[in-house]
Amino acid sequence: MNLPVSVTTIGLLTASNLFMTVAWYGHLKFKATPLFLVILISWGIAFFEYVLQVPANRIGYGHFSAAQLKTIQEVISLSVFVLFSWVWLGEKLTWNVAAGFACICLGAFLIFHNFGGSGH
């Protein structure tokens, strides 16, 4: 089954960001674990981030510009992080964080909108 490039790219980037978020922030609940061990475990988890991220960018480039790929990755990353910090770390989404993310989403809109110029 051949999925559209956009679906494949966004799916791989989403899965990649799940691994990235766990690698970067999952250990925060385990402050007693020695730092060197946390680093090694995080590197092991981050390996799978790269296994998914690199093909996502390779598949998506050409359909999306490099700036669009990075923007998709950042929006997914922030979305995954908000859910992760709420579910795993027990943090609430505050109005100012939501407003900051909304500004980033506005930036994403600008990157994807063609205002009559050339480009993607």
N, CA, C and O atoms as a GROMACS GRO file, in nm:
protein
  480
    1MET      N    1   0.084  -0.118   0.000
    1MET     CA    2   0.000   0.000   0.000
    1MET      C    3   0.089   0.124   0.000
    1MET      O    4   0.174   0.139   0.088
    2ASN      N    5   0.070   0.211  -0.096
    2ASN     CA    6   0.147   0.334  -0.106
    2ASN      C    7   0.067   0.448  -0.045
    2ASN      O    8  -0.038   0.488  -0.098
    3LEU      N    9   0.117   0.501   0.064
    3LEU     CA   10   0.054   0.616   0.127
    3LEU      C   11   0.104   0.744   0.061
    3LEU      O   12   0.215   0.746   0.008
    4PRO      N   13   0.024   0.849   0.064
    4PRO     CA   14   0.073   0.977   0.011
    4PRO      C   15   0.198   1.023   0.086
    4PRO      O   16   0.215   0.995   0.205
    5VAL      N   17   0.283   1.095   0.016
    5VAL     CA   18   0.409   1.143   0.075
    5VAL      C   19   0.381   1.223   0.203
    5VAL      O   20   0.453   1.206   0.302
    6SER      N   21   0.281   1.307   0.201
    6SER     CA   22   0.253   1.389   0.320
    6SER      C   23   0.214   1.303   0.439
    6SER      O   24   0.255   1.332   0.552
    7VAL      N   25   0.136   1.198   0.418
    7VAL     CA   26   0.094   1.109   0.527
    7VAL      C   27   0.214   1.032   0.581
    7VAL      O   28   0.232   1.022   0.703
    8THR      N   29   0.295   0.979   0.492
    8THR     CA   30   0.415   0.904   0.534
    8THR      C   31   0.509   0.995   0.612
    8THR      O   32   0.559   0.957   0.718
    9THR      N   33   0.535   1.113   0.559
    9THR     CA   34   0.628   1.206   0.623
    9THR      C   35   0.578   1.247   0.761
    9THR      O   36   0.653   1.241   0.858
   10ILE      N   37   0.454   1.288   0.770
   10ILE     CA   38   0.400   1.333   0.899
   10ILE      C   39   0.390   1.217   0.998
   10ILE      O   40   0.415   1.235   1.117
   11GLY      N   41   0.355   1.098   0.950
   11GLY     CA   42   0.351   0.982   1.038
   11GLY      C   43   0.488   0.949   1.096
   11GLY      O   44   0.501   0.925   1.216
   12LEU      N   45   0.589   0.946   1.010
   12LEU     CA   46   0.725   0.918   1.057
   12LEU      C   47   0.776   1.027   1.152
   12LEU      O   48   0.840   0.997   1.252
   13LEU      N   49   0.746   1.153   1.121
   13LEU     CA   50   0.789   1.262   1.209
   13LEU      C   51   0.719   1.255   1.344
   13LEU      O   52   0.779   1.286   1.446
   14THR      N   53   0.593   1.215   1.346
   14THR     CA   54   0.521   1.201   1.472
   14THR      C   55   0.583   1.090   1.556
   14THR      O   56   0.608   1.108   1.675
   15ALA      N   57   0.606   0.975   1.494
   15ALA     CA   58   0.668   0.864   1.568
   15ALA      C   59   0.808   0.903   1.617
   15ALA      O   60   0.846   0.872   1.730
   16SER      N   61   0.883   0.971   1.532
   16SER     CA   62   1.016   1.017   1.570
   16SER      C   63   1.010   1.107   1.692
   16SER      O   64   1.092   1.095   1.783
   17ASN      N   65   0.914   1.198   1.693
   17ASN     CA   66   0.903   1.291   1.804
   17ASN      C   67   0.859   1.225   1.933
   17ASN      O   68   0.892   1.272   2.041
   18LEU      N   69   0.785   1.117   1.923
   18LEU     CA   70   0.751   1.042   2.044
   18LEU      C   71   0.879   0.988   2.110
   18LEU      O   72   0.897   1.001   2.231
   19PHE      N   73   0.966   0.929   2.030
   19PHE     CA   74   1.093   0.880   2.083
   19PHE      C   75   1.179   0.995   2.136
   19PHE      O   76   1.237   0.984   2.244
   20MET      N   77   1.186   1.105   2.061
   20MET     CA   78   1.267   1.218   2.103
   20MET      C   79   1.221   1.273   2.238
   20MET      O   80   1.303   1.299   2.326
   21THR      N   81   1.091   1.289   2.253
   21THR     CA   82   1.038   1.347   2.376
   21THR      C   83   1.066   1.255   2.494
   21THR      O   84   1.104   1.302   2.602
   22VAL      N   85   1.048   1.126   2.476
   22VAL     CA   86   1.079   1.031   2.584
   22VAL      C   87   1.228   1.036   2.616
   22VAL      O   88   1.266   1.035   2.734
   23ALA      N   89   1.313   1.041   2.514
   23ALA     CA   90   1.458   1.044   2.537
   23ALA      C   91   1.500   1.171   2.611
   23ALA      O   92   1.584   1.165   2.701
   24TRP      N   93   1.443   1.283   2.574
   24TRP     CA   94   1.486   1.410   2.632
   24TRP      C   95   1.422   1.441   2.767
   24TRP      O   96   1.485   1.503   2.853
   25TYR      N   97   1.298   1.398   2.788
   25TYR     CA   98   1.225   1.440   2.907
   25TYR      C   99   1.173   1.327   2.995
   25TYR      O  100   1.130   1.353   3.108
   26GLY      N  101   1.174   1.204   2.947
   26GLY     CA  102   1.119   1.093   3.024
   26GLY      C  103   1.190   1.069   3.156
   26GLY      O  104   1.128   1.025   3.253
   27HIS      N  105   1.316   1.098   3.160
   27HIS     CA  106   1.397   1.074   3.280
   27HIS      C  107   1.370   1.174   3.393
   27HIS      O  108   1.416   1.153   3.505
   28LEU      N  109   1.296   1.279   3.367
   28LEU     CA  110   1.275   1.382   3.469
   28LEU      C  111   1.200   1.330   3.590
   28LEU      O  112   1.206   1.389   3.698
   29LYS      N  113   1.128   1.220   3.575
   29LYS     CA  114   1.060   1.159   3.687
   29LYS      C  115   1.152   1.070   3.770
   29LYS      O  116   1.113   1.020   3.875
   30PHE      N  117   1.274   1.050   3.723
   30PHE     CA  118   1.367   0.958   3.788
   30PHE      C  119   1.494   1.031   3.831
   30PHE      O  120   1.604   0.998   3.786
   31LYS      N  121   1.478   1.130   3.918
   31LYS     CA  122   1.591   1.215   3.958
   31LYS      C  123   1.699   1.138   4.033
   31LYS      O  124   1.814   1.181   4.037
   32ALA      N  125   1.663   1.024   4.093
   32ALA     CA  126   1.761   0.947   4.170
   32ALA      C  127   1.851   0.862   4.080
   32ALA      O  128   1.956   0.815   4.124
   33THR      N  129   1.812   0.842   3.956
   33THR     CA  130   1.892   0.762   3.862
   33THR      C  131   2.018   0.840   3.826
   33THR      O  132   2.011   0.959   3.794
   34PRO      N  133   2.133   0.774   3.832
   34PRO     CA  134   2.258   0.845   3.800
   34PRO      C  135   2.254   0.906   3.659
   34PRO      O  136   2.201   0.846   3.565
   35LEU      N  137   2.311   1.024   3.646
   35LEU     CA  138   2.307   1.099   3.521
   35LEU      C  139   2.370   1.021   3.406
   35LEU      O  140   2.315   1.021   3.295
   36PHE      N  141   2.483   0.955   3.428
   36PHE     CA  142   2.548   0.882   3.319
   36PHE      C  143   2.458   0.772   3.266
   36PHE      O  144   2.457   0.745   3.146
   37LEU      N  145   2.381   0.707   3.354
   37LEU     CA  146   2.289   0.602   3.311
   37LEU      C  147   2.173   0.661   3.232
   37LEU      O  148   2.130   0.604   3.131
   38VAL      N  149   2.122   0.776   3.277
   38VAL     CA  150   2.015   0.844   3.206
   38VAL      C  151   2.061   0.884   3.066
   38VAL      O  152   1.986   0.871   2.969
   39ILE      N  153   2.184   0.933   3.056
   39ILE     CA  154   2.238   0.972   2.925
   39ILE      C  155   2.246   0.851   2.832
   39ILE      O  156   2.206   0.860   2.716
   40LEU      N  157   2.296   0.739   2.881
   40LEU     CA  158   2.307   0.619   2.797
   40LEU      C  159   2.170   0.569   2.753
   40LEU      O  160   2.151   0.534   2.636
   41ILE      N  161   2.076   0.567   2.844
   41ILE     CA  162   1.940   0.523   2.809
   41ILE      C  163   1.878   0.619   2.708
   41ILE      O  164   1.815   0.577   2.612
   42SER      N  165   1.897   0.748   2.731
   42SER     CA  166   1.842   0.848   2.639
   42SER      C  167   1.902   0.835   2.500
   42SER      O  168   1.831   0.848   2.401
   43TRP      N  169   2.032   0.810   2.492
   43TRP     CA  170   2.095   0.788   2.361
   43TRP      C  171   2.034   0.667   2.291
   43TRP      O  172   2.010   0.670   2.171
   44GLY      N  173   2.010   0.561   2.367
   44GLY     CA  174   1.950   0.441   2.309
   44GLY      C  175   1.810   0.468   2.254
   44GLY      O  176   1.775   0.419   2.147
   45ILE      N  177   1.732   0.546   2.328
   45ILE     CA  178   1.598   0.581   2.281
   45ILE      C  179   1.606   0.674   2.161
   45ILE      O  180   1.530   0.660   2.065
   46ALA      N  181   1.699   0.770   2.167
   46ALA     CA  182   1.712   0.867   2.059
   46ALA      C  183   1.756   0.802   1.928
   46ALA      O  184   1.730   0.857   1.820
   47PHE      N  185   1.821   0.687   1.935
   47PHE     CA  186   1.857   0.615   1.812
   47PHE      C  187   1.734   0.593   1.725
   47PHE      O  188   1.739   0.611   1.604
   48PHE      N  189   1.624   0.554   1.788
   48PHE     CA  190   1.501   0.527   1.713
   48PHE      C  191   1.439   0.654   1.658
   48PHE      O  192   1.370   0.652   1.556
   49GLU      N  193   1.463   0.767   1.728
   49GLU     CA  194   1.421   0.896   1.673
   49GLU      C  195   1.487   0.917   1.537
   49GLU      O  196   1.420   0.953   1.440
   50TYR      N  197   1.617   0.896   1.530
   50TYR     CA  198   1.690   0.917   1.406
   50TYR      C  199   1.651   0.816   1.299
   50TYR      O  200   1.646   0.850   1.180
   51VAL      N  201   1.623   0.692   1.339
   51VAL     CA  202   1.582   0.589   1.243
   51VAL      C  203   1.453   0.631   1.172
   51VAL      O  204   1.430   0.592   1.058
   52LEU      N  205   1.369   0.708   1.239
   52LEU     CA  206   1.244   0.755   1.180
   52LEU      C  207   1.256   0.894   1.118
   52LEU      O  208   1.196   0.921   1.014
   53GLN      N  209   1.333   0.982   1.181
   53GLN     CA  210   1.346   1.120   1.136
   53GLN      C  211   1.414   1.131   1.000
   53GLN      O  212   1.369   1.205   0.912
   54VAL      N  213   1.523   1.058   0.984
   54VAL     CA  214   1.600   1.068   0.860
   54VAL      C  215   1.518   1.023   0.739
   54VAL      O  216   1.515   1.094   0.638
   55PRO      N  217   1.451   0.907   0.744
   55PRO     CA  218   1.367   0.871   0.630
   55PRO      C  219   1.251   0.967   0.608
   55PRO      O  220   1.212   0.992   0.494
   56ALA      N  221   1.195   1.021   0.716
   56ALA     CA  222   1.085   1.117   0.701
   56ALA      C  223   1.130   1.236   0.618
   56ALA      O  224   1.060   1.280   0.527
   57ASN      N  225   1.247   1.289   0.650
   57ASN     CA  226   1.299   1.404   0.576
   57ASN      C  227   1.338   1.366   0.434
   57ASN      O  228   1.316   1.444   0.340
   58ARG      N  229   1.394   1.250   0.417
   58ARG     CA  230   1.433   1.204   0.283
   58ARG      C  231   1.310   1.186   0.195
   58ARG      O  232   1.310   1.228   0.079
   59ILE      N  233   1.205   1.124   0.249
   59ILE     CA  234   1.082   1.100   0.174
   59ILE      C  235   1.009   1.232   0.147
   59ILE      O  236   0.957   1.254   0.038
   60GLY      N  237   1.005   1.319   0.247
   60GLY     CA  238   0.926   1.442   0.236
   60GLY      C  239   0.989   1.552   0.155
   60GLY      O  240   0.919   1.638   0.101
   61TYR      N  241   1.124   1.551   0.146
   61TYR     CA  242   1.191   1.660   0.076
   61TYR      C  243   1.162   1.652  -0.074
   61TYR      O  244   1.177   1.547  -0.136
   62GLY      N  245   1.122   1.762  -0.129
   62GLY     CA  246   1.079   1.767  -0.268
   62GLY      C  247   0.929   1.790  -0.274
   62GLY      O  248   0.880   1.874  -0.349
   63HIS      N  249   0.857   1.713  -0.192
   63HIS     CA  250   0.714   1.739  -0.175
   63HIS      C  251   0.698   1.863  -0.086
   63HIS      O  252   0.613   1.949  -0.112
   64PHE      N  253   0.781   1.870   0.018
   64PHE     CA  254   0.788   1.986   0.108
   64PHE      C  255   0.926   2.049   0.092
   64PHE      O  256   1.022   1.980   0.058
   65SER      N  257   0.935   2.178   0.116
   65SER     CA  258   1.066   2.242   0.120
   65SER      C  259   1.132   2.207   0.254
   65SER      O  260   1.066   2.156   0.345
   66ALA      N  261   1.261   2.235   0.266
   66ALA     CA  262   1.331   2.210   0.392
   66ALA      C  263   1.269   2.291   0.505
   66ALA      O  264   1.254   2.241   0.616
   67ALA      N  265   1.232   2.415   0.478
   67ALA     CA  266   1.168   2.499   0.581
   67ALA      C  267   1.034   2.441   0.623
   67ALA      O  268   0.999   2.445   0.741
   68GLN      N  269   0.960   2.387   0.528
   68GLN     CA  270   0.831   2.327   0.562
   68GLN      C  271   0.851   2.199   0.643
   68GLN      O  272   0.776   2.175   0.738
   69LEU      N  273   0.949   2.117   0.608
   69LEU     CA  274   0.978   1.996   0.685
   69LEU      C  275   1.013   2.031   0.829
   69LEU      O  276   0.964   1.968   0.922
   70LYS      N  277   1.098   2.131   0.846
   70LYS     CA  278   1.136   2.172   0.982
   70LYS      C  279   1.016   2.226   1.058
   70LYS      O  280   1.002   2.200   1.178
   71THR      N  281   0.931   2.300   0.990
   71THR     CA  282   0.812   2.355   1.055
   71THR      C  283   0.718   2.243   1.098
   71THR      O  284   0.665   2.245   1.209
   72ILE      N  285   0.696   2.145   1.011
   72ILE     CA  286   0.612   2.031   1.047
   72ILE      C  287   0.669   1.962   1.170
   72ILE      O  288   0.596   1.930   1.264
   73GLN      N  289   0.800   1.940   1.169
   73GLN     CA  290   0.865   1.873   1.281
   73GLN      C  291   0.846   1.952   1.410
   73GLN      O  292   0.818   1.893   1.514
   74GLU      N  293   0.860   2.082   1.406
   74GLU     CA  294   0.847   2.164   1.526
   74GLU      C  295   0.704   2.165   1.580
   74GLU      O  296   0.684   2.156   1.701
   75VAL      N  297   0.606   2.176   1.492
   75VAL     CA  298   0.467   2.176   1.536
   75VAL      C  299   0.432   2.040   1.598
   75VAL      O  300   0.366   2.033   1.702
   76ILE      N  301   0.478   1.932   1.534
   76ILE     CA  302   0.455   1.799   1.591
   76ILE      C  303   0.526   1.787   1.725
   76ILE      O  304   0.469   1.737   1.822
   77SER      N  305   0.649   1.833   1.731
   77SER     CA  306   0.728   1.825   1.854
   77SER      C  307   0.658   1.897   1.970
   77SER      O  308   0.649   1.844   2.080
   78LEU      N  309   0.609   2.016   1.943
   78LEU     CA  310   0.539   2.090   2.049
   78LEU      C  311   0.409   2.023   2.088
   78LEU      O  312   0.373   2.020   2.206
   79SER      N  313   0.337   1.969   1.992
   79SER     CA  314   0.212   1.900   2.021
   79SER      C  315   0.236   1.775   2.106
   79SER      O  316   0.166   1.752   2.205
   80VAL      N  317   0.336   1.696   2.067
   80VAL     CA  318   0.370   1.577   2.144
   80VAL      C  319   0.416   1.617   2.284
   80VAL      O  320   0.379   1.553   2.382
   81PHE      N  321   0.497   1.723   2.292
   81PHE     CA  322   0.548   1.766   2.422
   81PHE      C  323   0.436   1.810   2.516
   81PHE      O  324   0.439   1.776   2.634
   82VAL      N  325   0.339   1.884   2.465
   82VAL     CA  326   0.228   1.928   2.550
   82VAL      C  327   0.156   1.808   2.609
   82VAL      O  328   0.128   1.805   2.729
   83LEU      N  329   0.127   1.709   2.526
   83LEU     CA  330   0.060   1.588   2.576
   83LEU      C  331   0.149   1.511   2.673
   83LEU      O  332   0.102   1.465   2.777
   84PHE      N  333   0.276   1.498   2.640
   84PHE     CA  334   0.370   1.426   2.725
   84PHE      C  335   0.384   1.493   2.862
   84PHE      O  336   0.380   1.426   2.966
   85SER      N  337   0.401   1.625   2.862
   85SER     CA  338   0.421   1.694   2.989
   85SER      C  339   0.295   1.687   3.076
   85SER      O  340   0.304   1.689   3.199
   86TRP      N  341   0.180   1.680   3.012
   86TRP     CA  342   0.054   1.667   3.087
   86TRP      C  343   0.037   1.525   3.140
   86TRP      O  344   0.010   1.506   3.258
   87VAL      N  345   0.054   1.425   3.053
   87VAL     CA  346   0.029   1.285   3.091
   87VAL      C  347   0.142   1.229   3.178
   87VAL      O  348   0.115   1.170   3.283
   88TRP      N  349   0.267   1.248   3.137
   88TRP     CA  350   0.380   1.185   3.205
   88TRP      C  351   0.431   1.267   3.324
   88TRP      O  352   0.458   1.212   3.430
   89LEU      N  353   0.444   1.398   3.305
   89LEU     CA  354   0.500   1.482   3.410
   89LEU      C  355   0.394   1.547   3.498
   89LEU      O  356   0.426   1.604   3.603
   90GLY      N  357   0.267   1.539   3.458
   90GLY     CA  358   0.159   1.595   3.538
   90GLY      C  359   0.153   1.747   3.536
   90GLY      O  360   0.097   1.807   3.628
   91GLU      N  361   0.210   1.809   3.433
   91GLU     CA  362   0.207   1.955   3.424
   91GLU      C  363   0.082   2.001   3.351
   91GLU      O  364   0.036   1.937   3.256
   92LYS      N  365   0.029   2.112   3.396
   92LYS     CA  366  -0.089   2.168   3.331
   92LYS      C  367  -0.045   2.266   3.222
   92LYS      O  368   0.059   2.331   3.232
   93LEU      N  369  -0.126   2.276   3.119
   93LEU     CA  370  -0.100   2.372   3.011
   93LEU      C  371  -0.152   2.508   3.057
   93LEU      O  372  -0.272   2.525   3.076
   94THR      N  373  -0.063   2.603   3.074
   94THR     CA  374  -0.102   2.736   3.118
   94THR      C  375  -0.135   2.823   2.998
   94THR      O  376  -0.098   2.792   2.884
   95TRP      N  377  -0.204   2.933   3.024
   95TRP     CA  378  -0.248   3.020   2.914
   95TRP      C  379  -0.129   3.077   2.837
   95TRP      O  380  -0.135   3.088   2.715
   96ASN      N  381  -0.022   3.112   2.908
   96ASN     CA  382   0.092   3.175   2.840
   96ASN      C  383   0.168   3.074   2.754
   96ASN      O  384   0.220   3.110   2.648
   97VAL      N  385   0.174   2.950   2.797
   97VAL     CA  386   0.237   2.847   2.715
   97VAL      C  387   0.151   2.821   2.592
   97VAL      O  388   0.202   2.810   2.480
   98ALA      N  389   0.020   2.812   2.611
   98ALA     CA  390  -0.073   2.793   2.498
   98ALA      C  391  -0.062   2.909   2.400
   98ALA      O  392  -0.064   2.889   2.279
   99ALA      N  393  -0.052   3.031   2.452
   99ALA     CA  394  -0.040   3.148   2.365
   99ALA      C  395   0.092   3.145   2.287
   99ALA      O  396   0.096   3.179   2.169
  100GLY      N  397   0.200   3.104   2.353
  100GLY     CA  398   0.329   3.092   2.284
  100GLY      C  399   0.324   2.988   2.173
  100GLY      O  400   0.376   3.011   2.064
  101PHE      N  401   0.261   2.874   2.201
  101PHE     CA  402   0.247   2.771   2.098
  101PHE      C  403   0.158   2.822   1.984
  101PHE      O  404   0.183   2.790   1.868
  102ALA      N  405   0.057   2.898   2.017
  102ALA     CA  406  -0.030   2.955   1.912
  102ALA      C  407   0.051   3.048   1.820
  102ALA      O  408   0.029   3.050   1.699
  103CYS      N  409   0.143   3.124   1.878
  103CYS     CA  410   0.229   3.211   1.796
  103CYS      C  411   0.316   3.128   1.703
  103CYS      O  412   0.339   3.166   1.588
  104ILE      N  413   0.366   3.015   1.752
  104ILE     CA  414   0.446   2.927   1.669
  104ILE      C  415   0.360   2.870   1.556
  104ILE      O  416   0.406   2.858   1.443
  105CYS      N  417   0.236   2.835   1.587
  105CYS     CA  418   0.145   2.784   1.483
  105CYS      C  419   0.116   2.893   1.380
  105CYS      O  420   0.101   2.862   1.261
  106LEU      N  421   0.107   3.018   1.422
  106LEU     CA  422   0.090   3.128   1.327
  106LEU      C  423   0.211   3.134   1.235
  106LEU      O  424   0.197   3.154   1.114
  107GLY      N  425   0.330   3.117   1.291
  107GLY     CA  426   0.450   3.113   1.209
  107GLY      C  427   0.446   2.999   1.109
  107GLY      O  428   0.488   3.015   0.994
  108ALA      N  429   0.395   2.884   1.151
  108ALA     CA  430   0.381   2.770   1.060
  108ALA      C  431   0.286   2.803   0.947
  108ALA      O  432   0.311   2.768   0.832
  109PHE      N  433   0.177   2.870   0.979
  109PHE     CA  434   0.082   2.912   0.875
  109PHE      C  435   0.152   3.000   0.772
  109PHE      O  436   0.133   2.983   0.651
  110LEU      N  437   0.232   3.094   0.820
  110LEU     CA  438   0.302   3.184   0.728
  110LEU      C  439   0.400   3.108   0.637
  110LEU      O  440   0.415   3.142   0.520
  111ILE      N  441   0.464   3.008   0.691
  111ILE     CA  442   0.561   2.931   0.612
  111ILE      C  443   0.491   2.850   0.503
  111ILE      O  444   0.546   2.833   0.395
  112PHE      N  445   0.370   2.801   0.532
  112PHE     CA  446   0.299   2.717   0.436
  112PHE      C  447   0.209   2.795   0.341
  112PHE      O  448   0.164   2.741   0.240
  113HIS      N  449   0.181   2.921   0.372
  113HIS     CA  450   0.091   2.999   0.287
  113HIS      C  451   0.169   3.069   0.177
  113HIS      O  452   0.272   3.132   0.203
  114ASN      N  453   0.122   3.058   0.058
  114ASN     CA  454   0.186   3.125  -0.054
  114ASN      C  455   0.112   3.258  -0.078
  114ASN      O  456  -0.004   3.259  -0.118
  115PHE      N  457   0.179   3.366  -0.055
  115PHE     CA  458   0.120   3.499  -0.069
  115PHE      C  459   0.140   3.555  -0.210
  115PHE      O  460   0.152   3.676  -0.228
  116GLY      N  461   0.145   3.467  -0.308
  116GLY     CA  462   0.160   3.511  -0.447
  116GLY      C  463   0.303   3.505  -0.498
  116GLY      O  464   0.327   3.530  -0.616
  117GLY      N  465   0.398   3.472  -0.411
  117GLY     CA  466   0.536   3.461  -0.455
  117GLY      C  467   0.565   3.321  -0.504
  117GLY      O  468   0.476   3.236  -0.511
  118SER      N  469   0.688   3.298  -0.538
  118SER     CA  470   0.727   3.165  -0.583
  118SER      C  471   0.760   3.080  -0.462
  118SER      O  472   0.766   3.130  -0.349
  119GLY      N  473   0.780   2.956  -0.483
  119GLY     CA  474   0.814   2.862  -0.375
  119GLY      C  475   0.707   2.757  -0.359
  119GLY      O  476   0.616   2.746  -0.441
  120HIS      N  477   0.719   2.679  -0.252
  120HIS     CA  478   0.625   2.569  -0.228
  120HIS      C  479   0.491   2.622  -0.196
  120HIS      O  480   0.398   2.545  -0.173
   0.00000   0.00000   0.00000
